[in-house]
mmCIF file of C-alpha atoms in Angstrom:
data_model
loop_
_atom_site.group_PDB
_atom_site.id
_atom_site.type_symbol
_atom_site.label_atom_id
_atom_site.label_comp_id
_atom_site.label_asym_id
_atom_site.label_seq_id
_atom_site.Cartn_x
_atom_site.Cartn_y
_atom_site.Cartn_z
ATOM 1 C CA ASP A 243 -30.487 -60.721 10.531
ATOM 2 C CA GLU A 244 -26.334 -60.585 9.929
ATOM 3 C CA ALA A 245 -26.329 -58.975 13.176
ATOM 4 C CA LYS A 246 -27.917 -62.032 14.969
ATOM 5 C CA VAL A 247 -26.186 -64.508 12.931
ATOM 6 C CA ILE A 248 -22.719 -62.569 14.151
ATOM 7 C CA LEU A 249 -23.816 -62.316 17.702
ATOM 8 C CA GLU A 250 -24.778 -65.656 18.086
ATOM 9 C CA ASP A 251 -21.411 -66.873 16.655
ATOM 10 C CA ILE A 252 -19.864 -64.943 19.137
ATOM 11 C CA LEU A 253 -21.887 -66.647 22.056
ATOM 12 C CA GLU A 254 -21.399 -70.377 20.056
ATOM 13 C CA ASN A 255 -17.411 -69.948 19.905
ATOM 14 C CA TYR A 256 -17.074 -67.788 23.563
ATOM 15 C CA ASN A 257 -14.157 -69.186 25.249
ATOM 16 C CA PRO A 258 -13.493 -66.585 28.216
ATOM 17 C CA GLU A 259 -9.882 -67.356 28.396
ATOM 18 C CA GLU A 260 -9.561 -66.704 25.074
ATOM 19 C CA SER A 261 -11.718 -63.867 24.772
ATOM 20 C CA ASP A 262 -10.932 -59.852 25.024
ATOM 21 C CA LEU A 263 -14.824 -59.219 26.115
ATOM 22 C CA GLU A 264 -15.056 -57.668 29.270
ATOM 23 C CA ARG A 265 -18.416 -58.762 30.132
ATOM 24 C CA ILE A 266 -20.273 -61.693 28.120
ATOM 25 C CA GLY A 267 -23.534 -60.350 29.329
ATOM 26 C CA GLU A 268 -22.781 -57.426 26.909
ATOM 27 C CA VAL A 269 -23.437 -59.497 23.506
ATOM 28 C CA TYR A 270 -26.631 -60.691 25.070
ATOM 29 C CA PHE A 271 -27.894 -57.430 25.995
ATOM 30 C CA HIS A 272 -26.925 -56.737 22.067
ATOM 31 C CA LEU A 273 -28.421 -59.980 20.891
ATOM 32 C CA PHE A 274 -31.473 -58.820 23.051
ATOM 33 C CA PHE A 275 -32.262 -55.815 20.981
ATOM 34 C CA VAL A 276 -31.945 -57.578 17.839
ATOM 35 C CA TYR A 277 -34.651 -60.454 18.600
ATOM 36 C CA VAL A 278 -36.843 -57.504 19.843
ATOM 37 C CA CYS A 279 -35.952 -54.934 16.326
ATOM 38 C CA LEU A 280 -36.404 -58.641 14.183
ATOM 39 C CA ASP A 281 -39.994 -59.236 16.312
ATOM 40 C CA MET A 282 -38.919 -62.865 17.143
ATOM 41 C CA GLY A 283 -41.297 -62.281 20.216
ATOM 42 C CA TYR A 284 -41.410 -62.124 23.988
ATOM 43 C CA GLU A 285 -40.024 -65.984 24.766
ATOM 44 C CA LYS A 286 -37.000 -65.447 22.872
ATOM 45 C CA ALA A 287 -36.402 -62.002 24.455
ATOM 46 C CA PHE A 288 -36.525 -63.677 27.880
ATOM 47 C CA SER A 289 -34.739 -66.817 26.735
ATOM 48 C CA CYS A 290 -31.824 -64.413 25.676
ATOM 49 C CA LEU A 291 -31.796 -62.360 28.879
ATOM 50 C CA ASP A 292 -31.977 -65.315 31.019
ATOM 51 C CA GLU A 293 -29.169 -67.292 29.177
ATOM 52 C CA GLY A 294 -27.174 -64.306 29.478
ATOM 53 C CA LEU A 295 -28.144 -63.785 33.089
ATOM 54 C CA GLU A 296 -26.820 -67.390 33.910
ATOM 55 C CA LYS A 297 -23.510 -66.108 32.494
ATOM 56 C CA ASP A 298 -23.147 -62.927 33.711
ATOM 57 C CA PRO A 299 -25.483 -62.812 36.745
ATOM 58 C CA GLN A 300 -24.548 -59.241 37.975
ATOM 59 C CA TYR A 301 -25.009 -57.596 34.702
ATOM 60 C CA THR A 302 -27.608 -55.354 35.567
ATOM 61 C CA ASP A 303 -28.702 -53.809 31.964
ATOM 62 C CA LEU A 304 -29.967 -57.597 31.409
ATOM 63 C CA LEU A 305 -32.317 -57.553 34.686
ATOM 64 C CA VAL A 306 -33.295 -53.839 33.537
ATOM 65 C CA ARG A 307 -34.270 -55.285 30.001
ATOM 66 C CA LYS A 308 -36.246 -57.968 31.819
ATOM 67 C CA SER A 309 -38.180 -55.705 34.008
ATOM 68 C CA ILE A 310 -39.552 -53.574 30.937
ATOM 69 C CA LEU A 311 -40.407 -56.452 29.018
ATOM 70 C CA TYR A 312 -42.420 -57.497 32.432
ATOM 71 C CA MET A 313 -44.097 -53.688 32.610
ATOM 72 C CA GLU A 314 -44.901 -54.195 28.626
ATOM 73 C CA LEU A 315 -47.036 -57.600 29.401
ATOM 74 C CA GLY A 316 -48.460 -55.965 32.512
ATOM 75 C CA ASP A 317 -46.910 -58.044 35.189
ATOM 76 C CA VAL A 318 -46.113 -55.202 37.882
ATOM 77 C CA GLU A 319 -45.176 -57.982 40.501
ATOM 78 C CA LYS A 320 -42.478 -59.811 38.526
ATOM 79 C CA GLN A 321 -41.714 -56.253 37.524
ATOM 80 C CA GLU A 322 -40.687 -54.930 40.863
ATOM 81 C CA GLU A 323 -39.253 -57.976 41.641
ATOM 82 C CA THR A 324 -36.598 -57.748 39.205
ATOM 83 C CA LEU A 325 -36.226 -54.108 40.033
ATOM 84 C CA GLN A 326 -35.441 -55.027 43.987
ATOM 85 C CA HIS A 327 -32.990 -57.761 42.145
ATOM 86 C CA ILE A 328 -31.499 -55.104 40.563
ATOM 87 C CA LEU A 329 -31.131 -53.203 43.793
ATOM 88 C CA LYS A 330 -29.345 -55.786 45.468
ATOM 89 C CA ILE A 331 -26.519 -55.601 43.126
ATOM 90 C CA ASN A 332 -26.740 -51.629 42.673
ATOM 91 C CA PRO A 333 -28.702 -49.900 45.403
ATOM 92 C CA TYR A 334 -27.813 -46.171 44.017
ATOM 93 C CA ASP A 335 -29.080 -47.358 40.356
ATOM 94 C CA ARG A 336 -31.426 -44.115 39.438
ATOM 95 C CA TYR A 337 -33.363 -45.796 36.714
ATOM 96 C CA THR A 338 -33.892 -49.144 38.853
ATOM 97 C CA ASN A 339 -35.127 -46.616 41.618
ATOM 98 C CA ARG A 340 -37.295 -44.602 39.886
ATOM 99 C CA CYS A 341 -39.356 -47.366 38.111
ATOM 100 C CA LEU A 342 -39.735 -48.461 41.799
ATOM 101 C CA ALA A 343 -40.888 -45.558 43.562
ATOM 102 C CA ASP A 344 -43.273 -45.014 39.875
ATOM 103 C CA ILE A 345 -44.604 -48.466 40.773
ATOM 104 C CA TYR A 346 -45.496 -47.316 44.382
ATOM 105 C CA ALA A 347 -46.839 -44.076 43.442
ATOM 106 C CA GLU A 348 -49.223 -46.119 41.013
ATOM 107 C CA ARG A 349 -50.717 -48.394 43.487
ATOM 108 C CA GLY A 350 -51.083 -45.373 46.452
ATOM 109 C CA GLU A 351 -48.114 -46.287 48.240
ATOM 110 C CA THR A 352 -47.064 -42.223 48.022
ATOM 111 C CA GLU A 353 -44.913 -42.402 51.232
ATOM 112 C CA LYS A 354 -42.719 -45.252 49.624
ATOM 113 C CA ALA A 355 -42.725 -43.592 46.265
ATOM 114 C CA GLU A 356 -41.639 -40.272 48.054
ATOM 115 C CA GLU A 357 -38.938 -41.862 50.424
ATOM 116 C CA ILE A 358 -37.177 -43.195 47.045
ATOM 117 C CA TYR A 359 -37.918 -39.818 45.393
ATOM 118 C CA ALA A 360 -36.176 -38.463 48.346
ATOM 119 C CA PHE A 361 -33.600 -40.621 47.836
ATOM 120 C CA LEU A 362 -32.781 -39.835 44.349
ATOM 121 C CA GLU A 363 -33.010 -36.131 45.618
ATOM 122 C CA MET A 364 -35.366 -35.112 42.929
ATOM 123 C CA GLU A 365 -36.326 -31.541 43.622
ATOM 124 C CA LYS A 366 -39.602 -31.052 44.681
ATOM 125 C CA THR A 367 -40.324 -28.248 42.072
ATOM 126 C CA PRO A 368 -43.913 -27.653 40.030
ATOM 127 C CA ASP A 369 -41.346 -28.530 36.623
ATOM 128 C CA ASN A 370 -40.089 -31.513 38.131
ATOM 129 C CA TYR A 371 -43.429 -33.231 38.985
ATOM 130 C CA ILE A 372 -45.005 -32.007 35.536
ATOM 131 C CA ASP A 373 -42.115 -33.540 33.457
ATOM 132 C CA ARG A 374 -42.277 -36.861 35.421
ATOM 133 C CA ALA A 375 -46.428 -37.135 34.806
ATOM 134 C CA TYR A 376 -45.521 -36.612 31.102
ATOM 135 C CA ALA A 377 -43.181 -39.406 31.104
ATOM 136 C CA LEU A 378 -45.688 -41.396 33.246
ATOM 137 C CA ILE A 379 -48.851 -40.534 30.700
ATOM 138 C CA ARG A 380 -46.620 -41.766 28.245
ATOM 139 C CA ASN A 381 -45.786 -44.853 29.686
ATOM 140 C CA VAL A 382 -49.815 -45.569 30.445
ATOM 141 C CA LYS A 383 -49.141 -45.283 34.407
ATOM 142 C CA TYR A 384 -52.197 -43.187 35.123
ATOM 143 C CA LYS A 385 -52.197 -43.041 38.965
ATOM 144 C CA ALA A 386 -48.549 -42.100 39.192
ATOM 145 C CA ALA A 387 -48.893 -39.700 36.781
ATOM 146 C CA LEU A 388 -52.238 -38.117 38.647
ATOM 147 C CA TYR A 389 -50.118 -37.908 41.824
ATOM 148 C CA ASN A 390 -47.160 -36.318 39.972
ATOM 149 C CA ILE A 391 -49.993 -33.786 38.475
ATOM 150 C CA ASP A 392 -51.395 -33.144 42.349
ATOM 151 C CA MET A 393 -47.778 -32.781 43.657
ATOM 152 C CA ALA A 394 -47.400 -30.133 40.991
ATOM 153 C CA GLU A 395 -50.299 -28.693 41.652
ATOM 154 C CA LYS A 396 -49.648 -28.090 45.428
ATOM 155 C CA LEU A 397 -46.502 -26.866 44.679
ATOM 156 C CA GLY A 398 -47.930 -24.009 42.867
ATOM 157 C CA ALA A 399 -47.502 -24.628 39.335
ATOM 158 C CA GLU A 400 -48.443 -22.268 36.712
ATOM 159 C CA PRO A 401 -52.092 -22.355 35.335
ATOM 160 C CA ALA A 402 -51.262 -22.882 31.926
ATOM 161 C CA GLN A 403 -48.677 -25.660 32.804
ATOM 162 C CA LEU A 404 -51.812 -27.591 34.948
ATOM 163 C CA GLY A 405 -54.096 -26.810 31.836
ATOM 164 C CA GLU A 406 -51.754 -28.422 29.575
ATOM 165 C CA ILE A 407 -50.784 -31.869 31.431
ATOM 166 C CA LYS A 408 -54.418 -32.378 32.401
ATOM 167 C CA GLY A 409 -55.138 -31.571 28.909
ATOM 168 C CA TYR A 410 -52.739 -34.272 27.589
ATOM 169 C CA TYR A 411 -53.754 -36.584 30.477
ATOM 170 C CA TYR A 412 -57.376 -36.240 29.168
ATOM 171 C CA HIS A 413 -56.431 -37.058 25.809
ATOM 172 C CA ILE A 414 -54.690 -40.119 26.621
ATOM 173 C CA PHE A 415 -57.251 -41.458 29.536
ATOM 174 C CA GLY A 416 -60.363 -39.740 29.217
ATOM 175 C CA ASP A 417 -60.799 -38.172 32.533
ATOM 176 C CA TYR A 418 -59.190 -36.273 34.983
#
């Protein structure tokens, strides 16, 4: 609660001519996390991000958090739209590109996903695909996880590795 009061006070008294803050978006970024930690709800979190983006529209960290909220709510369309917006500001953002590739892989748009993975210069090794599959399973992206498991298998992943990742997938989603 103390951090919330301090950050809200900074925003209330913010004067760009007198401030030594490099970016006002940083204050909104931290306030967003306070709201999330205090479990103040999605509406408050979105409101904080939107207000921060009004004042600092190029601060992509706020947009990244917004895309994560959309992901948590299952709104893939808005998540993708937000990720595309980030890429207009910074087309080389690795996290954003990877998230977009995961959305494409989840939808079965493997050519688009591979194009982004290639852009990111993801080395096509079984280990990389298995690591990616674990991350996708943790984020409940079952189709994209399957795609990465299949790619690892095609590239000759060790049977023990495949058995482990397939077992983990089965444990989470119920079938392979």
